[in-house]
Coordinates of C-alpha atoms (C1' of nucleotides) in Angstrom, one line a residue:
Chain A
X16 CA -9.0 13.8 15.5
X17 CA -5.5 13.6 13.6
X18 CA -3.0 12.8 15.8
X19 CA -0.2 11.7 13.1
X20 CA 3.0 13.2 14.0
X21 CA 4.3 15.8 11.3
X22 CA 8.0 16.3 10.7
X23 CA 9.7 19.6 12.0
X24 CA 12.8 20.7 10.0
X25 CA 13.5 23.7 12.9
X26 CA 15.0 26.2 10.6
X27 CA 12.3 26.1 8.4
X28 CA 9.6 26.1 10.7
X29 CA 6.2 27.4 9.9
X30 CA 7.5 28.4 6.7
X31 CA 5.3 28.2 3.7
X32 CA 7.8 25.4 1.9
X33 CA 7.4 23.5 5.5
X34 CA 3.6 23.5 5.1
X35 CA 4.0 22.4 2.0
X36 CA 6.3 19.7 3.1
X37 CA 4.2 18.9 6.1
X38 CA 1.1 18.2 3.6
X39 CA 3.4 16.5 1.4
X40 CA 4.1 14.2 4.2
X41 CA 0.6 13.2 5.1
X42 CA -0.3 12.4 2.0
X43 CA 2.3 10.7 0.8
X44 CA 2.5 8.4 3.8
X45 CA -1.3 8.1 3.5
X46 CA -1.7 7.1 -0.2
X47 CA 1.5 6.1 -1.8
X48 CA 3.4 7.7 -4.7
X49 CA 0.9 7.0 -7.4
X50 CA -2.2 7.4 -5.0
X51 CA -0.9 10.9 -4.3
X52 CA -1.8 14.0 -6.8
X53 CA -0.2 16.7 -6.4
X54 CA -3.3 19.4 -6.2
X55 CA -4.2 17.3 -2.8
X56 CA -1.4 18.3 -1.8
X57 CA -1.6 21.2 -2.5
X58 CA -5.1 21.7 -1.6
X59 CA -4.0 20.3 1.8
X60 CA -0.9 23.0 2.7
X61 CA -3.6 25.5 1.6
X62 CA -1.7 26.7 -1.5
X63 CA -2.4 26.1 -5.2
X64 CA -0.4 23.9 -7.7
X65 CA 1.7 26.7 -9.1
X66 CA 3.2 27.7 -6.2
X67 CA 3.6 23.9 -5.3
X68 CA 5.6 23.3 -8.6
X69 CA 7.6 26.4 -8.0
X70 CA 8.8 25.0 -4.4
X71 CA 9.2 21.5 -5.2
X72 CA 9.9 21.4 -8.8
X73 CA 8.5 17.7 -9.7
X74 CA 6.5 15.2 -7.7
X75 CA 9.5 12.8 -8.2
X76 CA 11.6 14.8 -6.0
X77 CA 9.4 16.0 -3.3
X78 CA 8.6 12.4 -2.9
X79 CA 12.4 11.5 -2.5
X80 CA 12.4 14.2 0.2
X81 CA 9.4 12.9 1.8
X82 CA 10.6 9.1 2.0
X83 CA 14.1 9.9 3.2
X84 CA 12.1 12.1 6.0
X85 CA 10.2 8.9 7.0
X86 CA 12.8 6.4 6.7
X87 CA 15.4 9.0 8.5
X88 CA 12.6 9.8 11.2
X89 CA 12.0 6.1 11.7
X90 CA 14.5 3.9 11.9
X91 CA 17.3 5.8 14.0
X92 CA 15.0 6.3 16.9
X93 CA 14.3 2.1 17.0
X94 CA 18.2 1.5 16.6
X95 CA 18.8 3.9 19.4
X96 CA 16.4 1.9 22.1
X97 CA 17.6 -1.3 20.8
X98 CA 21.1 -0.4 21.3
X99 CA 20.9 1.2 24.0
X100 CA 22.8 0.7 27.6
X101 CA 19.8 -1.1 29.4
X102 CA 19.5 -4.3 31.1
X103 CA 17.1 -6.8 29.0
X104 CA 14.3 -6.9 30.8
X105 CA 14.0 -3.2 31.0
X106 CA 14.9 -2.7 27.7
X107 CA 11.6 -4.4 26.5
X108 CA 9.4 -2.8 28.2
X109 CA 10.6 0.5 27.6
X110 CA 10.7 -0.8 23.8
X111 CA 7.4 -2.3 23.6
X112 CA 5.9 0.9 25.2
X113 CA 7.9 3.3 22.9
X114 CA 7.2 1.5 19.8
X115 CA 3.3 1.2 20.6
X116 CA 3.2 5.0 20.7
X117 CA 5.5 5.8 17.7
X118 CA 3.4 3.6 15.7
X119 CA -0.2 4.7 16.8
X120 CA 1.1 8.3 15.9
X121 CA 2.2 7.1 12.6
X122 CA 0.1 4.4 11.8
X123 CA 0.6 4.6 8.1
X124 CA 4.1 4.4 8.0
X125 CA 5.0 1.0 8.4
X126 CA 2.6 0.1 5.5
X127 CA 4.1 2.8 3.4
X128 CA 7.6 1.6 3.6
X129 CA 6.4 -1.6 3.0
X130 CA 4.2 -0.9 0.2
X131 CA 7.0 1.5 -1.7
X132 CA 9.2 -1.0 -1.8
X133 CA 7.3 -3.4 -3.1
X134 CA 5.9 -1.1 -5.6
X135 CA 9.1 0.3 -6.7
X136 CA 11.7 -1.4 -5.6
X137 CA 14.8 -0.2 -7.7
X138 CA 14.0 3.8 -6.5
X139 CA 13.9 2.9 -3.2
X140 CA 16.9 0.9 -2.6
X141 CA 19.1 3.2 -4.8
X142 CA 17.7 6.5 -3.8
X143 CA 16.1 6.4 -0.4
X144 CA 17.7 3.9 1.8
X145 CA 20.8 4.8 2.9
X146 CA 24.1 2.9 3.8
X147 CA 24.0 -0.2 5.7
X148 CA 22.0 0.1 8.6
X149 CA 24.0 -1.5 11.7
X150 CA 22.4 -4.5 13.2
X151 CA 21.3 -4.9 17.0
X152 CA 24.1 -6.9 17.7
X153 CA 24.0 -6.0 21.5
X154 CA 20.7 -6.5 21.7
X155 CA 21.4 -10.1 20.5
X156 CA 24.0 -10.6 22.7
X157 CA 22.1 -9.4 26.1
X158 CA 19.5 -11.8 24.9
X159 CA 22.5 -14.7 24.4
X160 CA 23.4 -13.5 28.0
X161 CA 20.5 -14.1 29.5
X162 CA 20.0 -17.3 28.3
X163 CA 23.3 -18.7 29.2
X164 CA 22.8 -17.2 33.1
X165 CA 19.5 -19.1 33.2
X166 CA 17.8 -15.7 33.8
X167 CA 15.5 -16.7 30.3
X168 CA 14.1 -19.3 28.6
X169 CA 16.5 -20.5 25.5
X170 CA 15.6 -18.5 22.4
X171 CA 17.0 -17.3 19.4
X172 CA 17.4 -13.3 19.6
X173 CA 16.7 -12.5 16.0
X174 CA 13.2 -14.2 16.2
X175 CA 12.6 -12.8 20.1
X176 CA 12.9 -9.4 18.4
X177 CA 10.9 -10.1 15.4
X178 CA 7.9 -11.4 17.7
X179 CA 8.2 -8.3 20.1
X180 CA 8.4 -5.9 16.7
X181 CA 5.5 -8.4 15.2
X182 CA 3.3 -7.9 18.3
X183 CA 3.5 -3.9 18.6
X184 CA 3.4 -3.1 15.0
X185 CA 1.0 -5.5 13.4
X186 CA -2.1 -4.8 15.5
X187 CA -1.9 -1.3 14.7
X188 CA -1.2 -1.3 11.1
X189 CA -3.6 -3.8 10.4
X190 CA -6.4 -2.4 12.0
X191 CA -8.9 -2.6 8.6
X192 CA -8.0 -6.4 8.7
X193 CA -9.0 -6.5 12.8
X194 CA -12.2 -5.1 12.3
X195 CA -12.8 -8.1 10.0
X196 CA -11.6 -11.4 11.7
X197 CA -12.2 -10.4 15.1
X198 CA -15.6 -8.5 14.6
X199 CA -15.1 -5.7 16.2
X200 CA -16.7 -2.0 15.8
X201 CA -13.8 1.1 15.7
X202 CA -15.1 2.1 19.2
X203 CA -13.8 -1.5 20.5
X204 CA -11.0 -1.9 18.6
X205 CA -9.8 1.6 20.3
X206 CA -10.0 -0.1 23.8
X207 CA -8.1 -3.1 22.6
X208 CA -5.4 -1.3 21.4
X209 CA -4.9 0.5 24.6
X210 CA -4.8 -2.5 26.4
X211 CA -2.0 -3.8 24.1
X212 CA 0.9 -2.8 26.1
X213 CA 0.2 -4.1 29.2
X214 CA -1.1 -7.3 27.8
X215 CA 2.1 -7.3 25.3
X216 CA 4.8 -7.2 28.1
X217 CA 3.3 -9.7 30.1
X218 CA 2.5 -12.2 27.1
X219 CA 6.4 -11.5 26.3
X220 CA 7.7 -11.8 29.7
X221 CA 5.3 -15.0 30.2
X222 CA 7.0 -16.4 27.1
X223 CA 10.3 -15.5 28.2
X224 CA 10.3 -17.1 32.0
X225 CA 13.0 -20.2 32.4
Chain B
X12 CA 10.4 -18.1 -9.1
X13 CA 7.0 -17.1 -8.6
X14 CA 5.5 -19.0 -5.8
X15 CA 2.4 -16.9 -5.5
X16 CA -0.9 -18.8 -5.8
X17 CA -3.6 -17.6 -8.1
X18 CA -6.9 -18.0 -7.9
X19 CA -8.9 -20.9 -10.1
X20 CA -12.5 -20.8 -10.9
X21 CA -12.9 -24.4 -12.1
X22 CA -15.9 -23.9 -14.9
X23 CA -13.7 -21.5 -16.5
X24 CA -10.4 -23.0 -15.6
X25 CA -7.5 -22.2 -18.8
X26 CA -9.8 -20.1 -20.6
X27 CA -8.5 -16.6 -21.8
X28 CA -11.4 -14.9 -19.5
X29 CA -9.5 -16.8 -16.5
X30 CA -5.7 -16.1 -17.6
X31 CA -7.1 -12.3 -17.8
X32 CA -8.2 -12.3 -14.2
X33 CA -5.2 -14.3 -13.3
X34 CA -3.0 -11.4 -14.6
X35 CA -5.5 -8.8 -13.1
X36 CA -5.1 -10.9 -9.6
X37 CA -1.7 -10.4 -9.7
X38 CA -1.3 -7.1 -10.4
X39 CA -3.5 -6.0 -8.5
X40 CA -2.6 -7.5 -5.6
X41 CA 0.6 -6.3 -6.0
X42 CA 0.2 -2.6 -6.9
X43 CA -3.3 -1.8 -5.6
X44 CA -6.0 -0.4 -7.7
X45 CA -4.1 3.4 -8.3
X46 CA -0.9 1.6 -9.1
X47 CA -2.2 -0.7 -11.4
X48 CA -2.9 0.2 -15.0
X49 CA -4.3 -1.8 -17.3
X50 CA -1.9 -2.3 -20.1
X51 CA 0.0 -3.9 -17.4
X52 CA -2.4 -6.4 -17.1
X53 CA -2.9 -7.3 -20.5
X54 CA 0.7 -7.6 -20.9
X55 CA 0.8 -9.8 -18.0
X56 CA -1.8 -12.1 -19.3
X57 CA -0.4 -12.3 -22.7
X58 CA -3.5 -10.3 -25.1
X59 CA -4.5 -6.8 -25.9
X60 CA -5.9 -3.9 -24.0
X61 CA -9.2 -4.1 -26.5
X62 CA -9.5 -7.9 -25.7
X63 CA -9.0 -6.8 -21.8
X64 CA -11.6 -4.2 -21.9
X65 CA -13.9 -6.9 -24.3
X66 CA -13.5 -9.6 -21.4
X67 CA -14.2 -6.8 -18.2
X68 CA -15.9 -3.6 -19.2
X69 CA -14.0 -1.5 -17.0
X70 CA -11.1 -1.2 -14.3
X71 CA -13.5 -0.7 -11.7
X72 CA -15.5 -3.6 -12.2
X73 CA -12.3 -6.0 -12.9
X74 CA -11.1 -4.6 -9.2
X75 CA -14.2 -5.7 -8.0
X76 CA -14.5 -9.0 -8.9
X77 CA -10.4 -9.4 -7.8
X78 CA -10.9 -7.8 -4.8
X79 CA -13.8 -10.0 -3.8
X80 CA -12.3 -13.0 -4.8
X81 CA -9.1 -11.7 -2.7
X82 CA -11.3 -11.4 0.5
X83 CA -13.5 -14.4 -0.2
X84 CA -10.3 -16.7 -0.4
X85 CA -8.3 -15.4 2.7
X86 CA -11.4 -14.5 5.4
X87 CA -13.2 -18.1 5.4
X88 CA -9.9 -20.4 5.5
X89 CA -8.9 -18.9 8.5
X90 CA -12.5 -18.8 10.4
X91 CA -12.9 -22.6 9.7
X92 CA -9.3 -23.3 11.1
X93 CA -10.2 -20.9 14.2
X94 CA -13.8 -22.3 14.5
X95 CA -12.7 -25.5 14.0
X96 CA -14.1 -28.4 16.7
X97 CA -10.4 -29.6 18.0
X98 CA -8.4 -29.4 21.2
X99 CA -7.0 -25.6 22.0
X100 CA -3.6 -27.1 22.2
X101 CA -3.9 -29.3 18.6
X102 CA -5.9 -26.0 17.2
X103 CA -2.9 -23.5 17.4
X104 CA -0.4 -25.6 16.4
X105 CA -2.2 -26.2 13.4
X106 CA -3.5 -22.6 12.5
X107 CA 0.2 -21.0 12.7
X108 CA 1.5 -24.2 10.3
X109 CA -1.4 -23.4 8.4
X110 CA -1.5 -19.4 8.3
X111 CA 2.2 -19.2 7.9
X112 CA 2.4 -21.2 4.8
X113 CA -0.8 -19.4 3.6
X114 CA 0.7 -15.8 3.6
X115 CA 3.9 -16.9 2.2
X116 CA 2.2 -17.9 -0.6
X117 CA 0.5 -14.9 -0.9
X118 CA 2.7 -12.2 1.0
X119 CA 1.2 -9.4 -0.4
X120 CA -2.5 -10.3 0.5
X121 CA -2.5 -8.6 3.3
X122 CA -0.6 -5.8 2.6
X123 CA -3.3 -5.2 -0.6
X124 CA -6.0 -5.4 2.0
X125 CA -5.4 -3.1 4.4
X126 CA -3.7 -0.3 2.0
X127 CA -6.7 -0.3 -0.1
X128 CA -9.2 -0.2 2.6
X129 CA -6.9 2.8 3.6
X130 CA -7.0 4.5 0.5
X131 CA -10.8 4.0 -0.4
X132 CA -12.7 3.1 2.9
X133 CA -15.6 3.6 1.4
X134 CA -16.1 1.6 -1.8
X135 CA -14.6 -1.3 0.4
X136 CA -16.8 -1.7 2.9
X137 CA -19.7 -0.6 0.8
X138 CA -19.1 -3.3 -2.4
X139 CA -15.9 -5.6 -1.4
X140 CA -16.8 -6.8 2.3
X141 CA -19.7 -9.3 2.7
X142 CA -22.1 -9.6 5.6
X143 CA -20.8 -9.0 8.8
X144 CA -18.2 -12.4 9.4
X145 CA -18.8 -14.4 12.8
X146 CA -17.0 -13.2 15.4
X147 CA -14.5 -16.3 16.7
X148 CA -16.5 -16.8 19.8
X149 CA -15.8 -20.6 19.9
X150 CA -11.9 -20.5 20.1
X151 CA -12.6 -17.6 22.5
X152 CA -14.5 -20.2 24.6
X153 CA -12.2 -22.6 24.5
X154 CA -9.3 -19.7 25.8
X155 CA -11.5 -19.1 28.3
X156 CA -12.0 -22.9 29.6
X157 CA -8.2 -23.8 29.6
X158 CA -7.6 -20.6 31.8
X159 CA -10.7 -21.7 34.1
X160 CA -8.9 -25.3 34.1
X161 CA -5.5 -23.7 34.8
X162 CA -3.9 -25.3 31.6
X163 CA -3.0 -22.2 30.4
X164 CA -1.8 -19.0 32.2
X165 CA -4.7 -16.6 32.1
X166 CA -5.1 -14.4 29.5
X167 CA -7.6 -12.4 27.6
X168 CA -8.6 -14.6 24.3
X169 CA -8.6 -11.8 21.8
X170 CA -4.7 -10.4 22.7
X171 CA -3.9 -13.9 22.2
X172 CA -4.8 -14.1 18.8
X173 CA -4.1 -11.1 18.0
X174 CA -0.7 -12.0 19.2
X175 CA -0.3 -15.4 16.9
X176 CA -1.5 -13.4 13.7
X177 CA 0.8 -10.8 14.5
X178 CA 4.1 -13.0 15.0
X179 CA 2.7 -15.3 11.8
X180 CA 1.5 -12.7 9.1
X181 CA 4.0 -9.8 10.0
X182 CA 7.4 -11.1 9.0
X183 CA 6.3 -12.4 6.5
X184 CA 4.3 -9.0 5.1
X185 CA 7.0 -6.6 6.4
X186 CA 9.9 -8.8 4.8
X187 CA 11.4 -5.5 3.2
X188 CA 11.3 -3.8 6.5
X189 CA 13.3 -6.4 7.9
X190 CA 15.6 -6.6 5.9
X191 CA 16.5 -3.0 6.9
X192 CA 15.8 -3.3 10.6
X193 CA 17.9 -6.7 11.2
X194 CA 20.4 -5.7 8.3
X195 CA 19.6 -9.6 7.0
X196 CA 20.3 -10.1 3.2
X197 CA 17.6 -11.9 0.9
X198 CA 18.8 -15.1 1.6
X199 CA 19.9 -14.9 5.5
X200 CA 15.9 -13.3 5.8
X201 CA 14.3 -16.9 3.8
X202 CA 16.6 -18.9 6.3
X203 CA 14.8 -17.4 9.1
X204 CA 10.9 -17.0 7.9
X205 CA 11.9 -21.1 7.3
X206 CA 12.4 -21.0 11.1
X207 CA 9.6 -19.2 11.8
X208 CA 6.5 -21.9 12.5
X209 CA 8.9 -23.8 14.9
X210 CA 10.0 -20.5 16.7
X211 CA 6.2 -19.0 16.8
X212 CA 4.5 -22.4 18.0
X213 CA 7.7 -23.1 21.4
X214 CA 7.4 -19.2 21.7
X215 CA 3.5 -19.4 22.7
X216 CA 3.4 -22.5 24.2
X217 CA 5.7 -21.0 26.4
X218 CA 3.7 -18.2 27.1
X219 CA 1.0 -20.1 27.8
X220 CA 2.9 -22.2 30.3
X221 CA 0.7 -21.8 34.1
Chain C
dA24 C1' -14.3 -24.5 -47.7
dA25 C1' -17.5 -21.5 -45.4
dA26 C1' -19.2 -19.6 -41.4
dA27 C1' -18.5 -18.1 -36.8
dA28 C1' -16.0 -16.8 -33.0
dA29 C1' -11.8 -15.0 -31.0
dT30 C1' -8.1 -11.8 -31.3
dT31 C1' -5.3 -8.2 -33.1
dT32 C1' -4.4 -3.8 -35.2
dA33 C1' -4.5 0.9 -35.1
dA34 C1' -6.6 4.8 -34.7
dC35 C1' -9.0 7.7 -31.9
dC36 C1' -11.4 10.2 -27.7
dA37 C1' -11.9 12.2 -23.2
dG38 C1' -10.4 13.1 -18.8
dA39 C1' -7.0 13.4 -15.3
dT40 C1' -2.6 14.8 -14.1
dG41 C1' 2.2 16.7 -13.9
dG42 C1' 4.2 20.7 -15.2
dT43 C1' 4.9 25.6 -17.1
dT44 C1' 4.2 30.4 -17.9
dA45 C1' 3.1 35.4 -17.8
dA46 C1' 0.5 38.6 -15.9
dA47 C1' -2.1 40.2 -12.0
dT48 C1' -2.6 40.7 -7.0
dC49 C1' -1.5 40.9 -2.4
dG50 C1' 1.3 42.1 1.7
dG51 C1' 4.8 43.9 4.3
dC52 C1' 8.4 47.4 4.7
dG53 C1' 11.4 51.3 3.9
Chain D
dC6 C1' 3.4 56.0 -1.2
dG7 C1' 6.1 52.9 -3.8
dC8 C1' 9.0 48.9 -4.0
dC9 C1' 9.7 43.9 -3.7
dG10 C1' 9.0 39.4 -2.8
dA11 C1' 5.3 36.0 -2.1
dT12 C1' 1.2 34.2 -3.9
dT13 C1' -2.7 33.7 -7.0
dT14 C1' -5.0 33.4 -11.3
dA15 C1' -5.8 31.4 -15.5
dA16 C1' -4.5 29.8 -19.4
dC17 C1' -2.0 26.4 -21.5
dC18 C1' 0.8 22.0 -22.9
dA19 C1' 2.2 17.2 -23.0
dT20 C1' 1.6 12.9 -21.4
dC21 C1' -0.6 9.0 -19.5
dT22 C1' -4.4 6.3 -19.0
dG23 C1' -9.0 4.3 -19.3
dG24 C1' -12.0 3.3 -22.7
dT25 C1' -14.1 2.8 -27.6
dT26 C1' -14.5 1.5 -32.3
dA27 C1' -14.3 -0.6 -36.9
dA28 C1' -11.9 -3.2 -39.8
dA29 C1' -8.5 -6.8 -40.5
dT30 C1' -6.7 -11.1 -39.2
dT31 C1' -6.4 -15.5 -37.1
dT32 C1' -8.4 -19.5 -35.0
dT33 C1' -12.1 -22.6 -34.3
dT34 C1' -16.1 -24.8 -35.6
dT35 C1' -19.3 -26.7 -38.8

DNA sequence: AAAAAATTTAACCAGATGGTTAAATCGGCG
DNA sequence: CGCCGATTTAACCATCTGGTTAAATTTTTT
């Protein structure tokens, strides 16, 4: 039924503040700072607003807590597989599968980030993001590798990754908008997403032969 | 500046009614209906929150209309481009031209979509969304013929589209995840999306290659 | 200039929401 | 049992926000 991933801070497992912080989570993620009120919350760790408040003093800060969570939760584990030791080829297909599955679990996520940080963009960039992320350089340069052996068609990395990241993430996230310009019921749309990976990888691979 | 287009009904074209919905387009579109408030508006289109609520009775009602008008602008353009009676070949080139000059006009259409259908399904699809849109069968036809002919590599006409919306509308939409992912600044990120049409069109012609 | 329409001012109301507080209650534990 | 921390109850407050209203003021029309 709900298979969005909640965040686990071990040492406070199962603990009442973690329910509280797991319900936080959800519907944060789901409805944005000002979409959230704090008795949904509330309602949803099965607790009642004064014990809420006497957790998590204000919303302001338990929403800090939350964002850092996500962006913390997020971002690393991409970095990691970009960066990793891998040959290309290998590379994207682990990506393209491991991204598909992050994202259907967290489905919302991409659109919250977004959506935050257009919303309120000063917050965000002082108090949630954190120092300079490092870029895939060696991503870029396996792709500038393969190129110069031959082993690829010529393209430019930054936009190879963008259109791998483009093609795993958008389908999910926009699922509302799918059901509109492609006609499709929920029940279909379910199929197609499974199929994505498969048909992903070989459109990328397709796209990428010399 | 502000390179966002707004919407013009012609009869009522400069009229205070108009710069109010103007104002209310924006806003809304940028915040979403909980994030929105109405003083904002008014602000935004230069009157008074009793000259706001004399022009549109209520919030609800002003959403409506904005919403509709959202919707009504961005489905049809892009069914008559899809639909359209041209060559397969001619027809893709033109809709990712076409589409990504559209969204960067209006980045955050899409993003206002699909969060508010998120965050209140139900009034959506009940009041916003019209009849049930024709499914693209035509373009899906044409896919279907230049496999048969062996123009194009075979592959299943719904991924494929799904694959040019997704490398045209989500760069674009997810500009401030980008930023973070690729560690681009504001400016290195408009160089690129500038790139984009030329790197999206070789990158599925070549995955369309037999 | 007079009349009519558009707009502003300013006060107000009601409901929702974030947040607080003190006392009562519950539950485990020595 | 009796203590102690966790949790609930219920009342309360301040603020924000959507919405209304009547009168005053400005602008447009006649």
């Amino acid at each position: 039924m709900d298979n969005t991933e909640k965040p686990t801070t071990p040492e406070l497992a199962d603990s009442t503040e973690q329910r509280i912080f797991d319900a936080a989570h959800q519907v944060f993620v789901q409805k944005g700072l000002d979409g959230a009120k704090m008795q949904e919350i509330a309602d949803h760790a099965g607790i009642n607003k004064a014990l809420l408040h006497y957790y998590f003093r204000t919303k302001e800060k338990l929403f800090e807590m939350v964002a850092k969570a996500v962006i913390n939760r997020a971002f690393p584990a991409v970095q990691q597989l970009i960066e990793a030791d891998m040959p290309l080829e290998q590379k994207i297909e682990r990506f393209v599968d491991f991204y598909i599955d992050l994202i259907s679990r967290n489905p919302f996520v991409p659109l919250f980030i977004i959506g935050e940080i257009n919303k309120h963009p000063d917050q965000f960039f002082e108090k949630i993001i954190p120092a300079a992320p490092p870029r895939p350089e060696r991503f870029f340069r396996q792709v500038e590798e393969a190129v110069a052996e031959g082993r690829i068609r010529p393209i430019s990395p930054r936009h190879l990754l963008v259109n791998v990241l483009s093609m795993c993430v958008f389908p999910i996230v926009a699922r509302p908008m799918l059901r509109i310009v492609m006609g499709m019921s929920s029940q279909e749309l379910n199929l197609f997403l499974k199929e994505r990976k498969e048909e992903v990888k070989s459109f990328i691979f397709a796209a990428l032969r010399p």
